[in-house]
Each structure stands twice: as structure tokens, then as C-alpha cells.
XYZ file of C-alpha atoms in Angstrom:
99
model
C -0.055 0.206 -0.060
C 2.626 2.650 1.308
C 4.579 1.532 -1.845
C 2.261 2.161 -4.538
C 1.287 5.795 -2.997
C 5.390 6.184 -3.308
C 5.327 5.121 -6.851
C 2.658 7.521 -7.938
C 4.666 10.242 -5.816
C 7.863 9.809 -7.778
C 5.779 9.360 -10.884
C 3.870 12.610 -10.567
C 7.380 14.180 -9.816
C 9.168 12.828 -13.024
C 10.742 9.718 -11.957
C 10.601 6.478 -13.698
C 8.672 5.169 -11.295
C 8.407 1.627 -12.260
C 11.861 0.969 -10.928
C 11.246 1.654 -7.220
C 10.145 -1.447 -5.385
C 9.041 -1.644 -1.343
C 12.634 -3.197 -1.299
C 14.245 0.404 -2.642
C 12.685 2.508 0.097
C 12.993 -0.740 2.832
C 16.857 -0.061 2.129
C 17.005 3.363 1.725
C 15.266 4.150 5.365
C 18.082 1.724 6.936
C 20.922 3.549 5.117
C 19.496 7.550 5.928
C 19.005 5.727 9.420
C 22.468 4.968 9.986
C 23.406 7.676 8.485
C 22.428 9.889 11.134
C 23.332 7.848 13.848
C 19.820 5.692 14.493
C 21.144 2.962 17.214
C 20.997 -0.738 15.093
C 18.394 -1.962 17.475
C 16.268 1.017 16.774
C 16.949 0.491 12.901
C 15.906 -3.078 13.430
C 12.464 -2.528 15.243
C 11.703 -0.290 12.674
C 12.361 -2.525 9.713
C 11.057 -5.526 11.720
C 13.898 -7.388 11.253
C 14.236 -10.107 13.437
C 17.943 -10.594 13.101
C 20.879 -8.531 11.866
C 20.058 -8.856 8.544
C 19.434 -5.290 8.549
C 22.805 -5.189 7.868
C 22.736 -5.855 4.328
C 20.190 -3.396 3.537
C 22.638 -0.418 4.910
C 24.804 1.008 1.537
C 27.859 2.019 2.877
C 27.700 5.340 0.932
C 30.512 7.122 -1.486
C 32.714 8.426 1.482
C 32.838 5.196 3.417
C 33.803 3.203 0.299
C 36.427 6.161 -0.630
C 37.810 5.303 2.942
C 38.156 2.046 2.818
C 39.843 2.376 -1.262
C 42.398 4.789 0.545
C 43.013 1.730 3.656
C 43.692 -0.765 0.859
C 45.892 1.184 -1.187
C 47.837 3.134 2.010
C 48.056 0.268 4.651
C 51.863 -1.349 4.530
C 52.398 -5.203 4.080
C 53.067 -5.517 7.550
C 49.248 -4.918 8.580
C 48.444 -7.816 6.409
C 47.665 -11.225 8.087
C 48.392 -13.267 5.075
C 52.360 -15.584 5.113
C 54.987 -13.584 3.530
C 56.189 -16.687 1.640
C 54.017 -16.035 -1.070
C 53.748 -12.097 -1.485
C 56.146 -10.275 -4.031
C 59.305 -8.060 -2.629
C 59.064 -4.392 -3.140
C 60.961 -4.734 -7.147
C 58.588 -7.479 -7.919
C 56.690 -6.604 -11.109
C 53.332 -8.746 -10.781
C 52.478 -10.709 -14.159
C 48.964 -12.401 -14.851
C 49.630 -15.997 -15.354
C 47.672 -16.901 -18.659
C 47.368 -20.604 -18.831
């Protein structure tokens, strides 16, 4: 019922409403709530989730994704938990194997 009204409002506003479903609004609401600091327990209650699966609905957003990218690119090898035996040394050039 709510989805139908929201889709009509989207269509009336010039959006392509058939691309939006109830799931879109559920995901958007969970993401927005997390971004403004609403505690996970309240997001769970509002979304009527019985488990922590609500976390799957929360998008990290571009700022968070960029921060993760910076961490990935700037992390020293000493921070890795991988065994160093198979890791390239500083002067090595990686070439993919074409088998």
C-alpha cells in the first residue's frame, strides 16, 4: 500500500517509478537511519527485522567506500595477516599468468 503511494508520487514528480519497489524504500530508510546515527537496535525494530540482516540493507555510501579504498591502497604489508612467503618483494612486478 505504501509502495503504491510512493511510486505514484515518484511518477507525479517525473521519476521512472517502475524502477522503484518497496525494497528500494526499505533499503533507503535503513541507510538513511544509519547515516544519521540511529542505533542498530532501533533500525531493526523500525524495519521489523528479527536478526542483524538489516546490516545488509545499509549502504556504506561513497565517502565510506572512498575511505576504505584509501586504507586498502595505503596499508603497509606488515598490517596483513597473510603469510609473507607468497607475497612479492618491493621490486617485483606482477604479471598475470595466461594459462
